[in-house]
Amino acid sequence: MFVSTERLSIRIGANPPARFDKALARDVPEAAALSRTRLARLIGEGAVTRGGVPVMDPKSKVAEGDVIEIALQPAEEVDTIAEDIPLTVVYEDAALIVIDKPAGMVVHPAPGSPKGTLVNALLHHCGDSLSGIGGEKRPGIVHRIDKETSGLLVVAKSDKAHHALAAQFEKHSAERAYLAVCHGAPDPGDARLRGVRGASFEAGGVLKLTTGLGRHRTDRQRQTVTFEGGRHAITRARILESFGQGAAALIECRLETGRTHQIRVHMAHAGHALVGDPVYGGRRRAGAASLGEVAARAINGFPRQALHAAVLGFNHPDDGRALRFEAALPADMQALLDVLRG
């Protein structure tokens, strides 16, 4: 993929959908922030070309290997309101900003969450230092973490930085490590876990989960594991601490890919759902017999998925120097671990 500040070049991948617009929507990098609506508008405007010829019909055919170019217009002002919301800034320069996001903050405005988001806060914090992302004057969200997940994420201030950082995430060269508390302990000695499809163990007792991930058939807000279609996803998890003879564990999860809800879905698929996960945790409850009443009550009452983006590493988009950041556990997760250790 080649990207300039004016044009986005994309090569259509294997087994593309029959329709041009659907294939384009599938293969445009998420970090380019080109919604289906905007892509449809660009197609209608003749801004999408193949071999220098505009593709005006969204139903036209497309083949693997086709190189599609999208002409990007100068950045437009956005309607999103800038809000003076406190941010924990870990690092900032002219090209990017690294934030330690608190649990409870939505990253991007959406229906139902038009205000109070990280983007609202960044519009105020960054001000005129934003030069435009994906045709709009806004911060460039390179990757996202869920509302109730805390921790590190990097945001671009320019189109150049946005695409350079996005390329690292797409090539899986960015380092991302999460800390989580899960039900049970993903132990290599667990015969049940070795029988889970897509699960295997690597050296050092690292659990590797390799599946496809796609939208749930009936609940479009959820993701589900699939072995036919979906987006390729790999998560590696290892036990850092075990509690109550394996009734719960503090684990480190490292992402090779970055799909929506990936860690939460994968750990639930493995039978080790994250503590407090309201979507993928089911009705699983910790028992007092193995953990003790106080610890079991702390786990069962934890109000969010116990997941924290603890480590983030990447190369600076301008000079290539290696940057690596760590964020300490938030108070609620630290308190939970204190009780489990007690």
mmCIF file of C-alpha atoms in Angstrom:
data_model
loop_
_atom_site.group_PDB
_atom_site.id
_atom_site.type_symbol
_atom_site.label_atom_id
_atom_site.label_comp_id
_atom_site.label_asym_id
_atom_site.label_seq_id
_atom_site.Cartn_x
_atom_site.Cartn_y
_atom_site.Cartn_z
ATOM 1 C CA MET A 1 0.000 0.000 0.000
ATOM 2 C CA PHE A 2 1.294 3.474 -0.916
ATOM 3 C CA VAL A 3 -0.159 6.566 0.676
ATOM 4 C CA SER A 4 0.520 10.235 0.071
ATOM 5 C CA THR A 5 -1.167 13.252 1.601
ATOM 6 C CA GLU A 6 -3.397 13.470 -1.484
ATOM 7 C CA ARG A 7 -3.988 9.907 -2.684
ATOM 8 C CA LEU A 8 -4.568 6.520 -1.092
ATOM 9 C CA SER A 9 -3.487 3.460 -3.094
ATOM 10 C CA ILE A 10 -4.920 0.026 -2.204
ATOM 11 C CA ARG A 11 -4.324 -3.432 -3.647
ATOM 12 C CA ILE A 12 -7.403 -5.689 -3.547
ATOM 13 C CA GLY A 13 -6.743 -8.820 -1.496
ATOM 14 C CA ALA A 14 -7.612 -12.454 -2.044
ATOM 15 C CA ASN A 15 -11.203 -13.633 -2.530
ATOM 16 C CA PRO A 16 -12.759 -10.180 -2.853
ATOM 17 C CA PRO A 17 -16.530 -9.672 -2.650
ATOM 18 C CA ALA A 18 -18.227 -9.545 -6.043
ATOM 19 C CA ARG A 19 -19.226 -5.880 -5.711
ATOM 20 C CA PHE A 20 -16.601 -3.175 -6.106
ATOM 21 C CA ASP A 21 -17.871 -1.075 -3.194
ATOM 22 C CA LYS A 22 -17.865 -4.023 -0.799
ATOM 23 C CA ALA A 23 -14.371 -5.097 -1.820
ATOM 24 C CA LEU A 24 -13.144 -1.549 -1.365
ATOM 25 C CA ALA A 25 -14.765 -1.245 2.056
ATOM 26 C CA ARG A 26 -13.157 -4.530 3.098
ATOM 27 C CA ASP A 27 -9.621 -3.665 1.995
ATOM 28 C CA VAL A 28 -9.392 0.019 2.871
ATOM 29 C CA PRO A 29 -7.338 0.194 6.104
ATOM 30 C CA GLU A 30 -9.484 0.924 9.130
ATOM 31 C CA ALA A 31 -6.999 3.599 10.142
ATOM 32 C CA ALA A 32 -7.790 5.545 6.952
ATOM 33 C CA ALA A 33 -11.113 6.388 8.611
ATOM 34 C CA LEU A 34 -13.065 6.113 5.368
ATOM 35 C CA SER A 35 -16.586 5.053 6.248
ATOM 36 C CA ARG A 36 -18.798 3.142 3.813
ATOM 37 C CA THR A 37 -20.848 6.309 3.360
ATOM 38 C CA ARG A 38 -17.807 8.372 2.483
ATOM 39 C CA LEU A 39 -16.476 5.689 0.147
ATOM 40 C CA ALA A 40 -19.828 5.629 -1.659
ATOM 41 C CA ARG A 41 -19.684 9.392 -2.017
ATOM 42 C CA LEU A 42 -16.121 9.267 -3.354
ATOM 43 C CA ILE A 43 -17.122 6.608 -5.888
ATOM 44 C CA GLY A 44 -20.041 8.765 -7.014
ATOM 45 C CA GLU A 45 -17.749 11.779 -7.351
ATOM 46 C CA GLY A 46 -15.329 9.883 -9.584
ATOM 47 C CA ALA A 47 -12.567 10.112 -6.994
ATOM 48 C CA VAL A 48 -11.956 6.346 -7.037
ATOM 49 C CA THR A 49 -9.982 5.070 -10.023
ATOM 50 C CA ARG A 50 -8.584 1.815 -11.385
ATOM 51 C CA GLY A 51 -5.814 2.119 -13.951
ATOM 52 C CA GLY A 52 -6.508 5.845 -14.067
ATOM 53 C CA VAL A 53 -10.162 5.302 -15.027
ATOM 54 C CA PRO A 54 -12.874 6.364 -12.547
ATOM 55 C CA VAL A 55 -15.004 3.514 -11.233
ATOM 56 C CA MET A 56 -18.482 5.030 -10.957
ATOM 57 C CA ASP A 57 -20.556 1.855 -10.601
ATOM 58 C CA PRO A 58 -20.416 0.443 -7.038
ATOM 59 C CA LYS A 59 -21.713 -2.907 -8.375
ATOM 60 C CA SER A 60 -18.905 -3.355 -10.903
ATOM 61 C CA LYS A 61 -16.589 -6.373 -10.716
ATOM 62 C CA VAL A 62 -13.217 -6.370 -9.009
ATOM 63 C CA ALA A 63 -10.351 -8.884 -9.005
ATOM 64 C CA GLU A 64 -7.584 -9.825 -6.621
ATOM 65 C CA GLY A 65 -4.534 -7.660 -7.232
ATOM 66 C CA ASP A 66 -6.440 -4.706 -8.681
ATOM 67 C CA VAL A 67 -4.815 -1.436 -7.612
ATOM 68 C CA ILE A 68 -7.377 1.157 -6.631
ATOM 69 C CA GLU A 69 -6.576 4.804 -6.027
ATOM 70 C CA ILE A 70 -8.693 7.190 -3.988
ATOM 71 C CA ALA A 71 -8.213 10.930 -4.349
ATOM 72 C CA LEU A 72 -8.397 12.591 -0.936
ATOM 73 C CA GLN A 73 -9.666 16.148 -0.689
ATOM 74 C CA PRO A 74 -8.307 18.913 1.586
ATOM 75 C CA ALA A 75 -9.340 18.554 5.203
ATOM 76 C CA GLU A 76 -12.760 19.899 6.136
ATOM 77 C CA GLU A 77 -13.864 21.257 9.479
ATOM 78 C CA VAL A 78 -15.835 18.730 11.533
ATOM 79 C CA ASP A 79 -19.011 19.191 13.514
ATOM 80 C CA THR A 80 -17.625 17.368 16.545
ATOM 81 C CA ILE A 81 -17.471 19.667 19.545
ATOM 82 C CA ALA A 82 -14.116 20.341 21.199
ATOM 83 C CA GLU A 83 -14.442 19.771 24.938
ATOM 84 C CA ASP A 84 -12.090 20.673 27.765
ATOM 85 C CA ILE A 85 -11.832 17.188 29.256
ATOM 86 C CA PRO A 86 -8.747 16.280 31.325
ATOM 87 C CA LEU A 87 -6.386 13.841 29.598
ATOM 88 C CA THR A 88 -3.448 11.822 30.888
ATOM 89 C CA VAL A 89 -0.836 12.613 28.253
ATOM 90 C CA VAL A 90 2.065 10.152 28.291
ATOM 91 C CA TYR A 91 3.909 11.656 25.319
ATOM 92 C CA GLU A 92 3.271 14.371 22.742
ATOM 93 C CA ASP A 93 5.062 16.031 19.840
ATOM 94 C CA ALA A 94 4.111 17.700 16.542
ATOM 95 C CA ALA A 95 3.229 14.375 14.877
ATOM 96 C CA LEU A 96 1.408 12.357 17.537
ATOM 97 C CA ILE A 97 0.111 12.069 21.068
ATOM 98 C CA VAL A 98 0.003 9.049 23.380
ATOM 99 C CA ILE A 99 -2.850 8.925 25.891
ATOM 100 C CA ASP A 100 -3.507 6.739 28.931
ATOM 101 C CA LYS A 101 -7.279 6.458 28.494
ATOM 102 C CA PRO A 102 -9.429 5.875 31.568
ATOM 103 C CA ALA A 103 -12.068 3.171 31.639
ATOM 104 C CA GLY A 104 -15.482 4.583 30.808
ATOM 105 C CA MET A 105 -14.339 6.942 28.049
ATOM 106 C CA VAL A 106 -15.507 6.252 24.502
ATOM 107 C CA VAL A 107 -12.771 6.809 21.910
ATOM 108 C CA HIS A 108 -14.850 8.198 19.046
ATOM 109 C CA PRO A 109 -18.240 9.971 18.903
ATOM 110 C CA ALA A 110 -21.082 7.728 17.793
ATOM 111 C CA PRO A 111 -24.868 7.633 18.064
ATOM 112 C CA GLY A 112 -25.554 7.647 21.767
ATOM 113 C CA SER A 113 -22.104 9.060 22.604
ATOM 114 C CA PRO A 114 -21.759 12.401 20.770
ATOM 115 C CA LYS A 115 -19.885 14.096 23.623
ATOM 116 C CA GLY A 116 -17.396 13.274 26.320
ATOM 117 C CA THR A 117 -15.262 11.106 24.036
ATOM 118 C CA LEU A 118 -11.511 11.012 23.578
ATOM 119 C CA VAL A 119 -11.883 12.719 20.201
ATOM 120 C CA ASN A 120 -13.852 15.583 21.786
ATOM 121 C CA ALA A 121 -11.074 15.994 24.338
ATOM 122 C CA LEU A 122 -8.305 15.815 21.727
ATOM 123 C CA LEU A 123 -9.940 18.453 19.512
ATOM 124 C CA HIS A 124 -9.681 20.849 22.440
ATOM 125 C CA HIS A 125 -6.244 19.731 23.596
ATOM 126 C CA CYS A 126 -4.561 19.662 20.170
ATOM 127 C CA GLY A 127 -6.336 22.643 18.614
ATOM 128 C CA ASP A 128 -4.599 24.030 15.542
ATOM 129 C CA SER A 129 -1.851 21.394 15.639
ATOM 130 C CA LEU A 130 -4.221 19.045 13.763
ATOM 131 C CA SER A 131 -3.539 19.215 10.015
ATOM 132 C CA GLY A 132 -6.285 16.884 8.815
ATOM 133 C CA ILE A 133 -6.971 13.159 8.783
ATOM 134 C CA GLY A 134 -8.889 11.341 6.066
ATOM 135 C CA GLY A 135 -10.288 14.563 4.654
ATOM 136 C CA GLU A 136 -11.393 16.014 7.987
ATOM 137 C CA LYS A 137 -9.672 18.241 10.517
ATOM 138 C CA ARG A 138 -9.642 15.835 13.418
ATOM 139 C CA PRO A 139 -7.272 13.601 15.379
ATOM 140 C CA GLY A 140 -6.243 10.392 13.625
ATOM 141 C CA ILE A 141 -7.321 7.389 15.654
ATOM 142 C CA VAL A 142 -4.771 4.738 14.647
ATOM 143 C CA HIS A 143 -6.255 2.008 16.856
ATOM 144 C CA ARG A 144 -9.013 1.848 19.423
ATOM 145 C CA ILE A 145 -9.644 0.311 22.791
ATOM 146 C CA ASP A 146 -13.110 -0.384 24.145
ATOM 147 C CA LYS A 147 -14.973 2.119 26.305
ATOM 148 C CA GLU A 148 -14.513 0.076 29.471
ATOM 149 C CA THR A 149 -10.901 -0.868 28.714
ATOM 150 C CA SER A 150 -8.224 1.402 30.136
ATOM 151 C CA GLY A 151 -4.749 2.140 28.907
ATOM 152 C CA LEU A 152 -2.493 3.340 26.124
ATOM 153 C CA LEU A 153 -3.315 4.400 22.599
ATOM 154 C CA VAL A 154 -1.510 6.567 20.067
ATOM 155 C CA VAL A 155 -3.263 9.252 18.037
ATOM 156 C CA ALA A 156 -1.857 10.971 14.953
ATOM 157 C CA LYS A 157 -1.973 14.708 14.378
ATOM 158 C CA SER A 158 -1.323 14.602 10.634
ATOM 159 C CA ASP A 159 -2.242 12.456 7.656
ATOM 160 C CA LYS A 160 1.423 11.537 7.161
ATOM 161 C CA ALA A 161 1.796 10.333 10.746
ATOM 162 C CA HIS A 162 -1.583 8.618 10.591
ATOM 163 C CA HIS A 163 -0.744 6.451 7.596
ATOM 164 C CA ALA A 164 2.807 5.718 8.779
ATOM 165 C CA LEU A 165 1.541 4.534 12.167
ATOM 166 C CA ALA A 166 -1.358 2.634 10.608
ATOM 167 C CA ALA A 167 1.102 0.762 8.383
ATOM 168 C CA GLN A 168 2.966 -0.459 11.468
ATOM 169 C CA PHE A 169 -0.231 -1.755 13.035
ATOM 170 C CA GLU A 170 -1.244 -3.447 9.780
ATOM 171 C CA LYS A 171 2.165 -5.137 9.518
ATOM 172 C CA HIS A 172 1.892 -6.189 13.191
ATOM 173 C CA SER A 173 5.208 -4.492 14.004
ATOM 174 C CA ALA A 174 3.720 -2.317 16.757
ATOM 175 C CA GLU A 175 4.056 -3.791 20.246
ATOM 176 C CA ARG A 176 0.846 -4.108 22.263
ATOM 177 C CA ALA A 177 0.591 -5.878 25.592
ATOM 178 C CA TYR A 178 -2.484 -5.977 27.802
ATOM 179 C CA LEU A 179 -2.964 -7.017 31.409
ATOM 180 C CA ALA A 180 -6.196 -8.809 32.254
ATOM 181 C CA VAL A 181 -7.793 -10.785 35.047
ATOM 182 C CA CYS A 182 -9.636 -13.847 33.799
ATOM 183 C CA HIS A 183 -11.763 -16.622 35.213
ATOM 184 C CA GLY A 184 -9.692 -19.756 35.637
ATOM 185 C CA ALA A 185 -6.068 -20.061 34.566
ATOM 186 C CA PRO A 186 -5.063 -20.955 30.966
ATOM 187 C CA ASP A 187 -2.609 -23.653 32.002
ATOM 188 C CA PRO A 188 -0.795 -25.847 29.429
ATOM 189 C CA GLY A 189 -1.637 -28.833 31.574
ATOM 190 C CA ASP A 190 -5.370 -28.357 31.085
ATOM 191 C CA ALA A 191 -6.485 -31.152 28.763
ATOM 192 C CA ARG A 192 -9.788 -29.345 28.075
ATOM 193 C CA LEU A 193 -7.980 -26.268 26.807
ATOM 194 C CA ARG A 194 -5.814 -28.330 24.484
ATOM 195 C CA GLY A 195 -9.020 -29.546 22.874
ATOM 196 C CA VAL A 196 -10.325 -26.049 22.089
ATOM 197 C CA ARG A 197 -10.275 -25.435 18.343
ATOM 198 C CA GLY A 198 -7.766 -22.749 17.414
ATOM 199 C CA ALA A 199 -5.867 -23.090 20.704
ATOM 200 C CA SER A 200 -2.259 -24.237 20.990
ATOM 201 C CA PHE A 201 0.654 -23.715 23.347
ATOM 202 C CA GLU A 202 4.069 -22.264 22.609
ATOM 203 C CA ALA A 203 7.311 -22.298 24.584
ATOM 204 C CA GLY A 204 7.009 -20.926 28.088
ATOM 205 C CA GLY A 205 3.391 -21.984 28.454
ATOM 206 C CA VAL A 206 2.113 -19.239 26.155
ATOM 207 C CA LEU A 207 -1.429 -19.890 24.954
ATOM 208 C CA LYS A 208 -1.852 -19.031 21.262
ATOM 209 C CA LEU A 209 -5.355 -18.505 19.921
ATOM 210 C CA THR A 210 -5.719 -18.429 16.131
ATOM 211 C CA THR A 211 -9.196 -17.960 14.640
ATOM 212 C CA GLY A 212 -11.267 -15.745 12.420
ATOM 213 C CA LEU A 213 -13.380 -13.036 14.040
ATOM 214 C CA GLY A 214 -16.604 -11.653 12.606
ATOM 215 C CA ARG A 215 -19.829 -10.008 13.624
ATOM 216 C CA HIS A 216 -22.320 -12.134 15.501
ATOM 217 C CA ARG A 217 -25.199 -13.230 13.264
ATOM 218 C CA THR A 218 -27.971 -11.939 15.521
ATOM 219 C CA ASP A 219 -26.245 -9.351 17.745
ATOM 220 C CA ARG A 220 -24.393 -6.866 15.549
ATOM 221 C CA GLN A 221 -22.721 -5.269 18.575
ATOM 222 C CA ARG A 222 -20.855 -8.485 19.340
ATOM 223 C CA GLN A 223 -17.999 -10.328 17.673
ATOM 224 C CA THR A 224 -17.764 -14.095 17.391
ATOM 225 C CA VAL A 225 -15.120 -16.702 16.636
ATOM 226 C CA THR A 226 -15.359 -18.254 13.185
ATOM 227 C CA PHE A 227 -13.281 -20.718 11.214
ATOM 228 C CA GLU A 228 -14.850 -19.861 7.877
ATOM 229 C CA GLY A 229 -14.440 -16.276 6.786
ATOM 230 C CA GLY A 230 -14.078 -13.439 9.244
ATOM 231 C CA ARG A 231 -10.889 -11.510 9.874
ATOM 232 C CA HIS A 232 -7.742 -13.399 10.824
ATOM 233 C CA ALA A 233 -6.922 -12.908 14.520
ATOM 234 C CA ILE A 234 -4.072 -14.126 16.747
ATOM 235 C CA THR A 235 -3.778 -13.563 20.502
ATOM 236 C CA ARG A 236 -1.057 -14.868 22.807
ATOM 237 C CA ALA A 237 -1.694 -15.101 26.552
ATOM 238 C CA ARG A 238 0.482 -16.191 29.458
ATOM 239 C CA ILE A 239 -0.172 -16.485 33.170
ATOM 240 C CA LEU A 240 1.567 -13.942 35.398
ATOM 241 C CA GLU A 241 -0.163 -14.915 38.640
ATOM 242 C CA SER A 242 -2.720 -17.542 39.587
ATOM 243 C CA PHE A 243 -5.215 -17.217 42.441
ATOM 244 C CA GLY A 244 -7.323 -19.707 44.370
ATOM 245 C CA GLN A 245 -5.681 -22.790 42.881
ATOM 246 C CA GLY A 246 -6.410 -21.640 39.365
ATOM 247 C CA ALA A 247 -9.832 -20.110 39.985
ATOM 248 C CA ALA A 248 -8.625 -16.792 38.523
ATOM 249 C CA ALA A 249 -5.442 -15.440 36.990
ATOM 250 C CA LEU A 250 -3.627 -12.274 36.048
ATOM 251 C CA ILE A 251 -2.560 -12.742 32.443
ATOM 252 C CA GLU A 252 -0.572 -10.829 29.869
ATOM 253 C CA CYS A 253 -2.094 -10.787 26.385
ATOM 254 C CA ARG A 254 -0.153 -9.772 23.299
ATOM 255 C CA LEU A 255 -1.867 -8.974 20.032
ATOM 256 C CA GLU A 256 -0.488 -10.063 16.694
ATOM 257 C CA THR A 257 -3.610 -8.626 15.067
ATOM 258 C CA GLY A 258 -5.933 -5.950 16.404
ATOM 259 C CA ARG A 259 -9.572 -6.871 15.836
ATOM 260 C CA THR A 260 -12.621 -5.512 17.614
ATOM 261 C CA HIS A 261 -12.989 -7.089 21.073
ATOM 262 C CA GLN A 262 -10.221 -9.547 20.138
ATOM 263 C CA ILE A 263 -8.856 -10.398 23.580
ATOM 264 C CA ARG A 264 -12.310 -10.558 25.132
ATOM 265 C CA VAL A 265 -13.678 -12.878 22.437
ATOM 266 C CA HIS A 266 -10.603 -15.097 22.308
ATOM 267 C CA MET A 267 -10.353 -15.589 26.049
ATOM 268 C CA ALA A 268 -14.068 -16.385 26.265
ATOM 269 C CA HIS A 269 -13.637 -18.872 23.415
ATOM 270 C CA ALA A 270 -10.844 -20.524 25.397
ATOM 271 C CA GLY A 271 -13.126 -20.820 28.424
ATOM 272 C CA HIS A 272 -11.333 -18.071 30.348
ATOM 273 C CA ALA A 273 -13.584 -15.036 29.966
ATOM 274 C CA LEU A 274 -12.358 -11.794 31.468
ATOM 275 C CA VAL A 275 -13.601 -10.886 34.910
ATOM 276 C CA GLY A 276 -16.391 -8.317 34.708
ATOM 277 C CA ASP A 277 -16.990 -8.689 30.961
ATOM 278 C CA PRO A 278 -20.720 -7.976 30.516
ATOM 279 C CA VAL A 279 -20.834 -9.133 26.886
ATOM 280 C CA TYR A 280 -18.626 -12.208 26.642
ATOM 281 C CA GLY A 281 -18.383 -13.286 30.260
ATOM 282 C CA GLY A 282 -21.810 -14.887 30.403
ATOM 283 C CA ARG A 283 -23.057 -15.487 33.927
ATOM 284 C CA ARG A 284 -19.819 -16.968 35.195
ATOM 285 C CA ARG A 285 -19.297 -16.427 38.914
ATOM 286 C CA ALA A 286 -16.250 -16.913 41.093
ATOM 287 C CA GLY A 287 -16.703 -19.362 43.951
ATOM 288 C CA ALA A 288 -15.839 -18.628 47.573
ATOM 289 C CA ALA A 289 -14.664 -22.207 48.128
ATOM 290 C CA SER A 290 -11.424 -21.678 46.221
ATOM 291 C CA LEU A 291 -10.913 -17.918 46.442
ATOM 292 C CA GLY A 292 -12.484 -17.022 49.760
ATOM 293 C CA GLU A 293 -15.576 -14.898 50.256
ATOM 294 C CA VAL A 294 -13.860 -11.505 50.026
ATOM 295 C CA ALA A 295 -11.987 -12.276 46.802
ATOM 296 C CA ALA A 296 -15.000 -13.966 45.210
ATOM 297 C CA ARG A 297 -17.150 -10.964 46.042
ATOM 298 C CA ALA A 298 -14.533 -8.609 44.548
ATOM 299 C CA ILE A 299 -14.441 -10.592 41.297
ATOM 300 C CA ASN A 300 -18.204 -10.961 40.999
ATOM 301 C CA GLY A 301 -18.739 -7.277 41.700
ATOM 302 C CA PHE A 302 -16.074 -5.916 39.359
ATOM 303 C CA PRO A 303 -17.990 -3.419 37.190
ATOM 304 C CA ARG A 304 -16.144 -3.698 33.845
ATOM 305 C CA GLN A 305 -13.967 -6.061 31.873
ATOM 306 C CA ALA A 306 -10.679 -6.287 33.775
ATOM 307 C CA LEU A 307 -8.525 -5.298 30.807
ATOM 308 C CA HIS A 308 -5.776 -2.687 30.588
ATOM 309 C CA ALA A 309 -3.558 -1.704 27.633
ATOM 310 C CA ALA A 310 -0.297 -1.666 29.576
ATOM 311 C CA VAL A 311 2.436 -1.503 26.899
ATOM 312 C CA LEU A 312 2.573 0.274 23.551
ATOM 313 C CA GLY A 313 5.598 0.409 21.289
ATOM 314 C CA PHE A 314 6.140 1.671 17.726
ATOM 315 C CA ASN A 315 8.575 3.588 15.548
ATOM 316 C CA HIS A 316 8.137 7.324 15.272
ATOM 317 C CA PRO A 317 6.535 8.153 11.897
ATOM 318 C CA ASP A 318 8.980 11.004 11.208
ATOM 319 C CA ASP A 319 12.430 9.803 12.240
ATOM 320 C CA GLY A 320 11.907 6.087 12.825
ATOM 321 C CA ARG A 321 13.177 6.064 16.420
ATOM 322 C CA ALA A 322 11.745 3.363 18.645
ATOM 323 C CA LEU A 323 9.227 4.556 21.221
ATOM 324 C CA ARG A 324 7.879 2.361 24.019
ATOM 325 C CA PHE A 325 5.457 3.340 26.748
ATOM 326 C CA GLU A 326 4.067 1.625 29.831
ATOM 327 C CA ALA A 327 0.987 2.541 31.850
ATOM 328 C CA ALA A 328 0.473 1.350 35.409
ATOM 329 C CA LEU A 329 -2.707 -0.498 36.289
ATOM 330 C CA PRO A 330 -5.653 1.773 37.098
ATOM 331 C CA ALA A 331 -6.823 1.924 40.684
ATOM 332 C CA ASP A 332 -9.771 -0.457 40.267
ATOM 333 C CA MET A 333 -7.718 -3.287 38.758
ATOM 334 C CA GLN A 334 -4.924 -2.761 41.261
ATOM 335 C CA ALA A 335 -7.440 -2.947 44.105
ATOM 336 C CA LEU A 336 -8.846 -6.171 42.672
ATOM 337 C CA LEU A 337 -5.382 -7.733 42.548
ATOM 338 C CA ASP A 338 -4.644 -6.556 46.090
ATOM 339 C CA VAL A 339 -7.722 -8.414 47.303
ATOM 340 C CA LEU A 340 -6.833 -11.549 45.317
ATOM 341 C CA ARG A 341 -3.299 -11.491 46.731
ATOM 342 C CA GLY A 342 -4.542 -10.854 50.234
#
